[in-house]
Tab-separated table of C-alpha atoms and ligand atoms in Angstrom:
chain	number	residue	atom	x	y	z
K	25	MET	CA	22.136	-3.775	5.953
K	26	ALA	CA	20.174	-0.805	7.307
K	27	ILE	CA	16.500	-1.223	8.054
K	28	GLU	CA	14.223	0.764	5.762
K	29	TYR	CA	10.474	1.174	6.068
K	30	TYR	CA	8.051	3.017	3.825
K	31	ASN	CA	6.859	6.056	5.735
K	32	THR	CA	3.369	7.314	4.856
K	33	LEU	CA	4.384	10.698	6.254
K	34	THR	CA	7.038	11.279	3.570
K	35	ARG	CA	5.712	8.771	1.044
K	36	LYS	CA	9.076	7.128	0.606
K	37	LYS	CA	11.227	4.365	2.018
K	38	GLU	CA	13.424	5.732	4.781
K	39	LYS	CA	16.229	4.406	6.924
K	40	PHE	CA	14.764	3.524	10.321
K	41	VAL	CA	16.484	5.366	13.167
K	42	PRO	CA	14.655	5.308	16.507
K	43	ILE	CA	14.700	8.270	18.889
K	44	LYS	CA	16.537	6.262	21.538
K	45	LYS	CA	19.233	3.855	20.434
K	46	ASP	CA	18.063	0.207	20.718
K	47	LYS	CA	14.573	1.192	21.926
K	48	VAL	CA	11.449	1.546	19.822
K	49	SER	CA	8.167	3.132	20.870
K	50	PHE	CA	5.373	1.685	18.772
K	51	TYR	CA	1.646	2.434	18.872
K	52	ALA	CA	-0.784	0.256	16.932
K	53	CYS	CA	-4.442	1.185	16.630
K	54	GLY	CA	-6.343	-1.691	18.161
K	55	PRO	CA	-9.830	-3.008	17.491
K	56	THR	CA	-13.204	-1.503	18.200
K	57	VAL	CA	-14.733	-4.240	20.291
K	58	TYR	CA	-18.341	-4.339	19.108
K	59	ALA	CA	-18.032	-7.713	17.303
K	60	PRO	CA	-15.320	-10.338	16.779
K	61	ALA	CA	-12.519	-9.030	14.566
K	62	HIS	CA	-12.496	-10.490	11.043
K	63	ILE	CA	-9.510	-11.890	9.178
K	64	GLY	CA	-9.196	-8.580	7.281
K	65	ASN	CA	-8.516	-6.876	10.613
K	66	PHE	CA	-6.064	-9.680	11.358
K	67	ARG	CA	-4.151	-8.941	8.182
K	68	THR	CA	-3.263	-5.627	9.798
K	69	PHE	CA	-2.581	-7.129	13.226
K	70	VAL	CA	-0.368	-9.861	11.700
K	71	PHE	CA	1.506	-7.187	9.709
K	72	GLU	CA	2.081	-5.265	12.964
K	73	ASP	CA	3.299	-8.477	14.556
K	74	LEU	CA	5.741	-8.969	11.686
K	75	LEU	CA	7.058	-5.471	12.313
K	76	HIS	CA	7.266	-6.115	16.067
K	77	ARG	CA	9.100	-9.432	15.610
K	78	HIS	CA	11.415	-8.065	12.928
K	79	LEU	CA	12.486	-5.186	15.190
K	80	THR	CA	12.935	-7.608	18.087
K	81	TYR	CA	15.034	-9.937	15.915
K	82	GLN	CA	17.227	-6.955	15.011
K	83	GLY	CA	17.909	-6.362	18.683
K	84	PHE	CA	15.530	-3.513	19.479
K	85	ASN	CA	13.658	-3.400	22.715
K	86	VAL	CA	10.130	-2.654	21.489
K	87	GLU	CA	7.506	-1.030	23.647
K	88	LEU	CA	4.239	-1.737	21.866
K	89	ILE	CA	0.943	-0.216	22.922
K	90	MET	CA	-2.257	-1.416	21.303
K	91	ASN	CA	-5.420	0.299	22.468
K	92	ILE	CA	-8.831	-1.295	22.772
K	93	THR	CA	-11.634	1.019	21.655
K	94	ASP	CA	-14.423	0.162	24.072
K	95	VAL	CA	-16.465	3.335	23.714
K	96	ASP	CA	-17.582	4.809	20.407
K	97	ASP	CA	-20.736	5.118	18.283
K	98	LYS	CA	-20.787	1.408	17.360
K	99	THR	CA	-20.133	-0.096	20.810
K	100	ILE	CA	-22.748	2.111	22.468
K	101	LYS	CA	-25.379	1.383	19.816
K	102	ALA	CA	-24.781	-2.380	19.971
K	103	SER	CA	-24.791	-2.566	23.794
K	104	ILE	CA	-28.071	-0.649	23.973
K	105	GLU	CA	-29.632	-2.900	21.338
K	106	GLN	CA	-28.548	-5.967	23.338
K	107	LYS	CA	-29.696	-4.383	26.628
K	108	VAL	CA	-26.385	-4.970	28.388
K	109	SER	CA	-23.991	-2.506	29.966
K	110	LEU	CA	-21.285	-1.106	27.703
K	111	LYS	CA	-18.648	-2.757	29.895
K	112	ASP	CA	-20.235	-6.219	29.775
K	113	TYR	CA	-20.771	-5.889	26.056
K	114	THR	CA	-17.240	-4.803	25.176
K	115	GLN	CA	-15.553	-7.168	27.625
K	116	LYS	CA	-16.945	-10.146	25.742
K	117	TYR	CA	-15.401	-8.976	22.463
K	118	SER	CA	-12.134	-7.767	23.898
K	119	SER	CA	-11.509	-11.164	25.458
K	120	ILE	CA	-12.354	-12.876	22.144
K	121	PHE	CA	-9.873	-10.490	20.493
K	122	LEU	CA	-7.061	-11.181	22.964
K	123	ASN	CA	-7.680	-14.916	22.559
K	124	ASP	CA	-7.561	-14.621	18.785
K	125	LEU	CA	-4.216	-12.811	19.033
K	126	GLU	CA	-2.867	-15.756	20.982
K	127	LYS	CA	-4.217	-18.265	18.484
K	128	LEU	CA	-2.374	-16.367	15.738
K	129	ASN	CA	0.906	-16.344	17.756
K	130	ILE	CA	0.887	-12.569	17.887
K	131	LYS	CA	3.560	-11.403	20.294
K	132	LYS	CA	2.052	-9.693	23.324
K	133	ALA	CA	2.058	-5.907	23.424
K	134	THR	CA	3.509	-4.180	26.459
K	135	ASN	CA	0.024	-2.974	27.262
K	136	TYR	CA	-3.512	-3.046	25.868
K	137	PRO	CA	-5.085	0.106	27.325
K	138	TYR	CA	-8.884	0.398	27.298
K	139	ALA	CA	-10.268	3.774	26.222
K	140	THR	CA	-12.806	3.891	29.078
K	141	GLU	CA	-9.968	3.601	31.609
K	142	HIS	CA	-8.181	6.663	30.154
K	143	ILE	CA	-10.906	9.273	30.068
K	144	GLN	CA	-9.011	11.778	32.246
K	145	PRO	CA	-6.040	12.199	29.849
K	146	MET	CA	-8.580	12.633	27.051
K	147	ILE	CA	-10.364	15.369	29.016
K	148	ASP	CA	-7.005	17.027	29.723
K	149	LEU	CA	-6.188	16.999	26.022
K	150	VAL	CA	-9.513	18.656	25.106
K	151	GLU	CA	-8.901	21.315	27.776
K	152	VAL	CA	-5.493	22.153	26.312
K	153	LEU	CA	-6.924	22.350	22.783
K	154	LEU	CA	-9.773	24.608	23.974
K	155	GLU	CA	-7.349	26.808	25.836
K	156	LYS	CA	-5.072	27.112	22.804
K	157	LYS	CA	-8.135	27.864	20.641
K	158	PHE	CA	-7.613	24.909	18.353
K	159	ALA	CA	-10.954	23.626	19.582
K	160	TYR	CA	-14.361	25.216	20.093
K	161	ILE	CA	-17.734	24.237	21.474
K	162	GLY	CA	-20.408	23.954	18.778
K	163	GLU	CA	-24.129	24.842	19.098
K	164	ASP	CA	-24.781	21.172	19.767
K	165	LYS	CA	-22.451	21.484	22.820
K	166	SER	CA	-19.928	19.034	21.358
K	167	VAL	CA	-16.292	20.096	21.191
K	168	TYR	CA	-14.801	20.317	17.701
K	169	PHE	CA	-11.286	20.644	16.367
K	170	SER	CA	-10.946	23.557	13.984
K	171	ILE	CA	-8.916	22.119	11.132
K	172	ARG	CA	-8.111	25.515	9.580
K	173	LYS	CA	-6.146	26.421	12.702
K	174	PHE	CA	-3.642	23.645	12.006
K	175	ALA	CA	-1.663	24.785	8.968
K	176	ASP	CA	-0.580	21.238	8.113
K	177	TYR	CA	-4.084	19.761	8.202
K	178	GLY	CA	-4.571	17.550	5.147
K	179	LYS	CA	-0.878	17.115	4.337
K	180	PHE	CA	-0.622	13.646	5.844
K	181	ALA	CA	-3.629	12.349	3.910
K	182	ASN	CA	-2.879	14.356	0.735
K	183	ILE	CA	-6.049	16.386	1.072
K	184	ASP	CA	-6.533	19.967	-0.003
K	185	ILE	CA	-8.794	21.798	2.440
K	186	SER	CA	-8.842	25.150	0.648
K	187	SER	CA	-12.389	24.612	-0.636
K	188	LEU	CA	-13.692	23.730	2.821
K	189	LYS	CA	-16.922	25.544	3.742
K	190	PRO	CA	-16.500	27.576	6.934
K	191	GLY	CA	-18.283	25.995	9.868
K	192	ALA	CA	-18.581	22.547	8.213
K	193	ARG	CA	-18.560	19.950	10.970
K	194	VAL	CA	-18.762	16.215	11.324
K	195	ASN	CA	-19.984	14.478	14.441
K	196	ASN	CA	-19.371	10.855	13.344
K	197	ASP	CA	-16.170	9.009	14.134
K	198	SER	CA	-15.886	7.630	10.588
K	199	TYR	CA	-16.255	9.688	7.431
K	200	THR	CA	-14.663	9.950	4.010
K	201	LYS	CA	-12.449	12.538	2.322
K	202	ASP	CA	-15.584	14.046	0.724
K	203	ASN	CA	-16.791	15.064	4.182
K	204	VAL	CA	-13.575	16.669	5.358
K	205	SER	CA	-14.513	19.232	8.032
K	206	ASP	CA	-14.018	20.133	11.674
K	207	PHE	CA	-14.144	16.890	13.580
K	208	VAL	CA	-15.517	16.044	16.976
K	209	LEU	CA	-13.169	15.730	19.955
K	210	TRP	CA	-15.840	15.335	22.586
K	211	LYS	CA	-19.451	14.411	21.905
K	212	ALA	CA	-22.092	16.140	23.974
K	213	TYR	CA	-24.428	13.724	25.721
K	214	ASP	CA	-27.345	12.551	23.682
K	215	GLU	CA	-30.170	10.271	24.857
K	216	ALA	CA	-29.003	7.636	22.415
K	217	ASP	CA	-25.896	7.281	24.613
K	218	GLY	CA	-27.976	5.805	27.478
K	219	ASN	CA	-25.892	5.862	30.646
K	220	VAL	CA	-22.545	6.299	28.896
K	221	PHE	CA	-21.179	9.742	29.754
K	222	TRP	CA	-18.537	11.581	31.779
K	223	GLN	CA	-18.863	15.015	33.413
K	224	THR	CA	-16.275	17.611	32.444
K	225	SER	CA	-15.694	21.359	32.658
K	226	PHE	CA	-16.849	21.628	29.030
K	227	GLY	CA	-19.971	19.527	29.470
K	228	LYS	CA	-21.314	16.025	29.888
K	229	GLY	CA	-20.429	13.600	27.128
K	230	ARG	CA	-17.944	11.106	25.792
K	231	PRO	CA	-14.716	11.139	23.781
K	232	GLY	CA	-14.516	10.947	20.005
K	233	TRP	CA	-12.582	7.984	18.630
K	234	HIS	CA	-9.619	9.998	17.264
K	235	LEU	CA	-9.014	11.672	20.609
K	236	GLU	CA	-8.741	8.287	22.342
K	237	CYS	CA	-5.643	7.190	20.414
K	238	SER	CA	-3.821	10.528	20.775
K	239	ALA	CA	-4.340	10.509	24.529
K	240	MET	CA	-3.311	6.884	25.061
K	241	SER	CA	-0.300	7.091	22.726
K	242	MET	CA	1.039	10.161	24.528
K	243	GLN	CA	0.275	8.807	27.983
K	244	TYR	CA	2.164	5.539	27.468
K	245	LEU	CA	4.857	6.453	24.966
K	246	GLY	CA	5.432	10.202	25.247
K	247	LYS	CA	4.837	13.199	23.022
K	248	THR	CA	6.887	11.911	20.095
K	249	ILE	CA	7.027	8.240	19.216
K	250	ASP	CA	8.929	6.162	16.680
K	251	ILE	CA	6.222	4.151	14.949
K	252	HIS	CA	2.444	4.333	14.567
K	253	ALA	CA	0.690	1.697	12.465
K	254	GLY	CA	-2.693	0.571	11.183
K	255	GLY	CA	-4.563	-0.330	8.024
K	256	VAL	CA	-4.646	2.144	5.110
K	257	ASP	CA	-8.256	3.058	5.882
K	258	LEU	CA	-6.983	4.754	9.044
K	259	ILE	CA	-4.824	7.299	7.163
K	260	PHE	CA	-7.881	9.502	6.823
K	261	PRO	CA	-9.509	10.686	8.948
K	262	HIS	CA	-8.210	8.801	11.984
K	263	HIS	CA	-4.456	9.294	11.738
K	264	GLN	CA	-4.697	12.724	10.172
K	265	ASN	CA	-6.841	13.782	13.136
K	266	GLU	CA	-4.533	12.158	15.670
K	267	ILE	CA	-1.646	14.209	14.234
K	268	ALA	CA	-3.680	17.431	14.368
K	269	GLN	CA	-4.828	16.977	17.978
K	270	SER	CA	-1.491	15.805	19.298
K	271	GLU	CA	0.801	18.258	17.525
K	272	CYS	CA	-1.418	21.256	18.318
K	273	SER	CA	-1.468	20.312	21.985
K	274	THR	CA	2.277	19.648	22.371
K	275	ASN	CA	3.900	21.732	19.599
K	276	GLN	CA	5.970	18.651	18.849
K	277	LYS	CA	6.032	16.085	16.099
K	278	PHE	CA	3.670	13.254	17.081
K	279	CYS	CA	5.294	10.329	15.269
K	280	ASN	CA	8.345	9.782	13.068
K	281	TYR	CA	7.353	6.708	11.054
K	282	TRP	CA	3.816	5.868	9.962
K	283	LEU	CA	3.294	2.388	8.498
K	284	HIS	CA	0.049	1.272	6.883
K	285	SER	CA	-0.947	-2.105	5.546
K	286	GLU	CA	-3.177	-2.601	2.542
K	287	HIS	CA	-6.485	-4.364	2.793
K	288	LEU	CA	-7.495	-7.960	2.655
K	289	LYS	CA	-10.101	-8.137	-0.076
K	290	VAL	CA	-12.800	-10.507	-1.249
K	291	ASP	CA	-13.559	-10.425	-4.981
K	292	GLY	CA	-11.874	-7.056	-5.202
K	293	ALA	CA	-13.826	-5.411	-2.333
K	294	LYS	CA	-12.396	-4.622	1.114
K	295	MET	CA	-13.326	-7.306	3.625
K	296	SER	CA	-15.542	-5.484	6.101
K	297	LYS	CA	-18.329	-6.008	8.550
K	298	SER	CA	-20.558	-3.549	6.745
K	299	LEU	CA	-20.327	-5.436	3.424
K	300	GLY	CA	-20.876	-8.770	5.204
K	301	ASN	CA	-18.071	-10.375	3.122
K	302	PHE	CA	-16.001	-11.453	6.100
K	303	TYR	CA	-14.805	-14.490	8.039
K	304	THR	CA	-13.802	-14.506	11.668
K	305	LEU	CA	-10.854	-16.526	12.899
K	306	ASP	CA	-13.240	-19.110	14.342
K	307	ASP	CA	-14.956	-19.461	10.956
K	308	ILE	CA	-11.579	-20.462	9.504
K	309	ILE	CA	-10.777	-22.830	12.378
K	310	ASN	CA	-14.248	-24.400	12.240
K	311	LYS	CA	-13.709	-25.162	8.571
K	312	GLY	CA	-10.799	-27.377	9.682
K	313	TYR	CA	-7.905	-25.079	8.774
K	314	ASN	CA	-4.733	-24.751	10.774
K	315	VAL	CA	-4.697	-21.163	12.005
K	316	ASN	CA	-0.996	-20.903	11.120
K	317	SER	CA	-1.864	-21.502	7.450
K	318	LEU	CA	-3.929	-18.325	7.634
K	319	ARG	CA	-1.014	-16.513	9.243
K	320	LEU	CA	1.267	-17.703	6.439
K	321	PHE	CA	-1.333	-16.681	3.871
K	322	LEU	CA	-1.635	-13.185	5.348
K	323	LEU	CA	2.146	-12.817	5.349
K	324	SER	CA	2.575	-14.130	1.823
K	325	ALA	CA	1.891	-10.805	0.092
K	326	HIS	CA	3.849	-7.625	0.707
K	327	TYR	CA	1.989	-5.568	3.307
K	328	ARG	CA	1.620	-2.610	0.927
K	329	GLN	CA	-0.095	-4.749	-1.719
K	330	SER	CA	-3.721	-5.689	-1.392
K	331	LEU	CA	-4.369	-9.382	-0.989
K	332	ASN	CA	-7.406	-11.263	-2.226
K	333	PHE	CA	-8.752	-13.881	0.145
K	334	THR	CA	-9.784	-17.225	-1.355
K	335	PHE	CA	-10.058	-20.689	0.144
K	336	VAL	CA	-8.028	-22.020	-2.780
K	337	GLY	CA	-5.216	-19.685	-1.704
K	338	LEU	CA	-5.578	-20.819	1.892
K	339	ASP	CA	-5.530	-24.510	0.845
K	340	SER	CA	-2.323	-23.935	-1.026
K	341	MET	CA	-0.727	-22.220	2.009
K	342	GLU	CA	-1.778	-25.136	4.185
K	343	LYS	CA	0.052	-27.531	1.832
K	344	THR	CA	3.113	-25.280	1.817
K	345	LEU	CA	3.114	-25.137	5.600
K	346	ASN	CA	2.702	-28.908	5.929
K	347	GLY	CA	5.769	-29.358	3.733
K	348	LEU	CA	7.819	-26.980	5.889
K	349	VAL	CA	6.709	-28.683	9.089
K	350	GLU	CA	7.535	-32.111	7.653
K	351	THR	CA	11.045	-30.909	6.751
K	352	TYR	CA	11.542	-29.452	10.229
K	353	ARG	CA	10.222	-32.640	11.849
K	354	THR	CA	12.541	-34.828	9.773
K	355	LEU	CA	15.533	-32.705	10.809
K	356	LYS	CA	14.586	-33.029	14.461
K	357	LEU	CA	14.147	-36.781	14.179
K	358	MET	CA	17.428	-37.229	12.347
K	359	ILE	CA	19.270	-35.142	14.905
K	360	THR	CA	17.835	-37.157	17.770
K	361	ASN	CA	18.503	-40.400	15.907
K	362	GLN	CA	14.886	-41.415	15.803
K	363	PHE	CA	14.665	-41.380	12.084
K	364	ASN	CA	14.379	-44.959	10.930
K	365	SER	CA	14.426	-44.894	7.146
K	366	GLN	CA	18.078	-43.939	6.923
K	367	THR	CA	19.590	-45.191	10.102
K	368	LYS	CA	23.122	-44.060	9.514
K	369	LEU	CA	24.270	-40.663	8.361
K	370	ASN	CA	26.828	-40.608	5.606
K	371	GLU	CA	30.331	-39.652	6.581
K	372	VAL	CA	30.515	-36.259	4.910
K	373	SER	CA	34.109	-35.139	4.541
K	374	ASP	CA	33.422	-31.489	3.670
K	375	ASP	CA	30.162	-30.102	4.935
K	376	SER	CA	31.073	-26.420	4.575
K	377	SER	CA	29.182	-25.656	1.375
K	378	PHE	CA	25.837	-26.577	2.971
K	379	GLU	CA	26.734	-24.431	6.004
K	380	LYS	CA	27.364	-21.485	3.654
K	381	LEU	CA	24.110	-22.134	1.868
K	382	CYS	CA	22.150	-21.953	5.156
K	383	LEU	CA	23.860	-18.716	6.096
K	384	SER	CA	23.336	-17.066	2.744
K	385	ASN	CA	19.630	-17.967	2.751
K	386	LEU	CA	19.245	-16.648	6.270
K	387	ASN	CA	20.971	-13.407	5.259
K	388	GLY	CA	18.785	-13.165	2.176
K	389	PHE	CA	15.697	-13.715	4.320
K	390	ILE	CA	16.619	-11.053	6.888
K	391	ASN	CA	17.848	-8.548	4.290
K	392	SER	CA	14.500	-8.884	2.513
K	393	LEU	CA	12.671	-8.021	5.711
K	394	ASP	CA	15.074	-5.143	6.379
K	395	ASP	CA	13.953	-3.822	3.025
K	396	ASP	CA	10.478	-2.638	4.056
K	397	LEU	CA	9.347	-6.073	5.224
K	398	ASN	CA	9.495	-7.694	1.809
K	399	THR	CA	7.895	-11.004	2.781
K	400	PRO	CA	7.460	-12.443	-0.750
K	401	GLN	CA	11.219	-12.132	-1.261
K	402	ALA	CA	11.962	-13.452	2.234
K	403	PHE	CA	9.729	-16.464	1.477
K	404	SER	CA	11.738	-17.243	-1.651
K	405	TYR	CA	14.860	-17.729	0.541
K	406	LEU	CA	12.907	-19.916	2.946
K	407	PHE	CA	11.601	-22.133	0.139
K	408	LEU	CA	15.007	-22.379	-1.488
K	409	LEU	CA	16.467	-23.498	1.826
K	410	GLU	CA	13.658	-26.028	2.308
K	411	LYS	CA	14.364	-27.475	-1.148
K	412	GLU	CA	18.080	-27.804	-0.433
K	413	ILE	CA	17.452	-29.425	2.952
K	414	ASN	CA	15.067	-31.953	1.416
K	415	LYS	CA	17.563	-32.667	-1.344
K	416	GLY	CA	20.310	-33.234	1.227
K	417	ILE	CA	18.065	-35.484	3.312
K	418	SER	CA	17.040	-37.686	0.414
K	419	SER	CA	20.573	-38.023	-0.912
K	420	ASN	CA	21.826	-38.591	2.651
K	421	SER	CA	24.544	-36.011	2.039
K	422	LEU	CA	24.176	-33.941	5.226
K	423	SER	CA	26.459	-34.176	8.232
K	424	ILE	CA	25.118	-33.894	11.765
K	425	ASN	CA	26.442	-30.297	11.780
K	426	ASN	CA	24.522	-29.581	8.612
K	427	LEU	CA	21.328	-30.968	10.114
K	428	ARG	CA	21.748	-28.809	13.203
K	429	THR	CA	22.504	-25.689	11.177
K	430	ALA	CA	19.506	-26.340	8.934
K	431	LYS	CA	17.245	-26.712	11.957
K	432	ASP	CA	18.673	-23.572	13.620
K	433	THR	CA	18.245	-21.589	10.415
K	434	LEU	CA	14.595	-22.614	10.081
K	435	GLU	CA	14.075	-21.725	13.748
K	436	LYS	CA	15.606	-18.271	13.246
K	437	MET	CA	13.386	-17.563	10.255
K	438	ASP	CA	10.371	-18.880	12.113
K	439	SER	CA	11.040	-16.705	15.155
K	440	ILE	CA	9.681	-13.949	12.899
K	441	LEU	CA	7.163	-15.899	10.831
K	442	GLN	CA	5.829	-18.041	13.705
K	443	VAL	CA	4.172	-20.709	11.632
K	444	ILE	CA	6.421	-23.800	11.436
K	445	ILE	CA	7.302	-24.385	15.077
K	446	PRO	CA	3.855	-23.542	16.485
K	447	THR	CA	2.338	-26.047	14.038
K	448	PHE	CA	5.009	-28.635	14.840
K	449	ASN	CA	4.423	-28.217	18.599
K	450	GLU	CA	0.652	-28.528	18.195
K	451	ARG	CA	1.100	-31.717	16.139
K	452	GLU	CA	3.484	-33.210	18.698
K	453	LYS	CA	0.881	-32.607	21.411
K	454	THR	CA	-1.757	-34.320	19.299
K	455	ILE	CA	0.629	-37.180	18.529
K	456	ASP	CA	1.321	-37.656	22.245
K	457	LYS	CA	-2.386	-37.739	22.983
K	458	LEU	CA	-3.190	-40.161	20.165
K	459	SER	CA	-0.167	-42.380	20.441
K	460	SER	CA	-1.374	-45.099	22.833
K	461	PHE	CA	-4.808	-45.191	21.198
K	462	ALA	CA	-3.327	-45.534	17.692
K	463	ASN	CA	-0.877	-48.247	18.773
K	464	SER	CA	-3.560	-50.329	20.475
K	465	MET	CA	-5.742	-50.084	17.349
K	466	ILE	CA	-2.793	-51.173	15.204
K	467	GLU	CA	-2.386	-54.223	17.445
K	468	LYS	CA	-6.110	-55.036	17.165
K	469	ARG	CA	-5.914	-54.724	13.392
K	470	LYS	CA	-2.857	-56.960	13.251
K	471	LEU	CA	-4.695	-59.636	15.210
K	472	ALA	CA	-7.772	-59.285	13.017
K	473	LYS	CA	-5.611	-59.789	9.942
K	474	GLN	CA	-3.880	-62.811	11.451
K	475	GLU	CA	-7.313	-64.315	12.090
K	476	GLY	CA	-8.358	-63.550	8.507
K	477	ASN	CA	-10.954	-61.025	9.663
K	478	TYR	CA	-10.218	-58.476	6.936
K	479	GLN	CA	-13.577	-56.802	7.402
K	480	LEU	CA	-12.663	-55.860	10.987
K	481	ALA	CA	-9.165	-54.813	9.902
K	482	ASP	CA	-10.658	-52.483	7.295
K	483	SER	CA	-13.171	-51.016	9.705
K	484	ILE	CA	-10.336	-50.250	12.168
K	485	ARG	CA	-8.449	-48.415	9.423
K	486	LYS	CA	-11.623	-46.471	8.573
K	487	GLU	CA	-12.305	-45.594	12.209
K	488	LEU	CA	-8.755	-44.256	12.607
K	489	LEU	CA	-9.027	-42.227	9.433
K	490	GLU	CA	-12.144	-40.545	10.766
K	491	LYS	CA	-10.042	-39.488	13.765
K	492	GLY	CA	-7.356	-38.063	11.482
K	493	ILE	CA	-4.959	-41.034	11.617
K	494	ILE	CA	-3.621	-42.711	8.494
K	495	LEU	CA	-2.067	-46.186	8.626
K	496	GLU	CA	0.774	-47.187	6.384
K	497	ASP	CA	1.966	-50.766	6.042
K	498	VAL	CA	5.728	-50.697	5.507
K	499	GLY	CA	7.998	-53.742	5.434
K	500	GLY	CA	5.726	-55.948	7.526
K	501	ASN	CA	5.147	-53.181	10.068
K	502	THR	CA	2.347	-50.695	10.373
K	503	ILE	CA	3.077	-47.065	11.211
K	504	TRP	CA	0.626	-44.246	11.732
K	505	LYS	CA	0.622	-40.616	10.676
K	506	LEU	CA	-1.706	-37.684	11.127
K	507	THR	CA	-3.734	-36.514	8.170
K	508	SER	CA	-2.684	-33.059	7.004
K	509	ASN	CA	-5.653	-31.263	8.630
K	510	ASN	CA	-4.566	-32.298	12.101
E	626	LIG	P1	-11.369	-1.537	13.457
E	626	LIG	O1	-11.703	-2.510	14.542
E	626	LIG	O2	-12.454	-1.392	12.421
E	626	LIG	O3	-10.935	-0.197	14.010
E	626	LIG	O4	-10.118	-2.111	12.637
E	626	LIG	C1	-8.956	-2.600	13.259
E	626	LIG	C2	-7.798	-2.613	12.260
E	626	LIG	O5	-8.106	-3.437	11.124
E	626	LIG	C3	-7.475	-1.238	11.673
E	626	LIG	O6	-6.066	-1.070	11.650
E	626	LIG	C4	-8.023	-1.294	10.266
E	626	LIG	O7	-7.312	-0.444	9.392
E	626	LIG	C5	-7.807	-2.745	9.919
E	626	LIG	N1	-8.686	-3.286	8.849
E	626	LIG	C6	-10.026	-3.190	8.735
E	626	LIG	N2	-10.463	-3.855	7.634
E	626	LIG	C7	-9.365	-4.394	7.038
E	626	LIG	C8	-9.152	-5.208	5.861
E	626	LIG	N3	-10.141	-5.628	5.091
E	626	LIG	N4	-7.877	-5.550	5.569
E	626	LIG	C9	-6.830	-5.151	6.361
E	626	LIG	N5	-6.976	-4.410	7.475
E	626	LIG	C10	-8.224	-4.022	7.818
E	627	LIG	ZN1	-6.140	4.769	16.602
């Protein structure tokens, strides 16, 4: 099946054909590092990871560039308020961001360029735009892009600029459709910028946010790229302005496929720092959640549908994930013969129908993703497979081949989702660490019971529970398990 993605540029689903066969150039707008990113931002970054992993699964060699915006209105203001250098200030938040990406199993980009380390290509771009008369220097000495000079301005964001007042300008990086006007490419130095400035032929100042992405995308990936992505709030003005600057400077199409993810919301409002209705990744972890449950939650809705964040929803995803991990763990144990409840596998004379079932669910899963990353549909194949595996395990009707195929199929699906195996691996590490402690406590409890000291036996059980270990007495033996929040 061909891969199709919804392209904001044409407002329809289109067959994905990269410029170079087997290679994909992909630019994702990264964070502005003035505070830790919130889980709304991570909805977009997880969506971009889904896209990255899906393309990789389909055999493409993906070159992904994600910029780090470490100079803009917000970072400068915050660093001055905190009386630290811009670099020290932004470094703290960019390293938190890169760490958070790792915690969420987000596949590494080829490069994470910092805006402040790419000022020269930004200056070069402004020079070209001035020379070609797409840009002009305003009375405030800032350089502006003249949107009327670009015939296509507004098309990308569905905006009509015919009623635009001549000379209307905006100096902020962020503004709404109501303020559509000439936008700033280069901001003339202002005392509020402290010691953040660069000298250029067109004056002392600093780059505007939109310019940063155009310059870094073209520097790393070339004049025309395959994919550019971000959240829907970036369609206007950010991406519209990137198109204007880039295409006017090169006379070439800037990007072939634009993908945008809808917002994560809270009670119907966009999760955002300005509204204060946000959680960081650490907030979620500190509440005792497995970070992969959040990843699963963020992936559970189609990326072009808004998703409402609730802890009830997250709780339910955590349960779903625990079930998947338990199924995967059981398969592994059965395959390695460590499973002790059913010691002997049934002799299954014809195991081909289960093999077919695994394959058809895998195909269904991948075809759903090929169809504009339809995760809800892909999930339905995963859950159907999980149900069939569990059914086969409890009726002891799976052959060793079946068990292996089931495990491989889950692994293939999870190479894109990245929730089951990371959770399983984390749990195994915890189990390894806790194993000798838990076993010695079980011994102590056994002795206490033999001596009739039931009070001590109960307190041992309680102590273990506080550490996330549950004891189960089965057939004269005691086994231990982790509680689900471990
Ligand atoms: P920023 O650091 O504000 O530039 O945002 C980084 C990324 O997060 C951008 O792609 C935004 O579109 C995206 N974003 C911001 N808020 C949300 C939200 N509530 N839900 C989904 N994506 C968001
Ligand atoms: Zn950008």
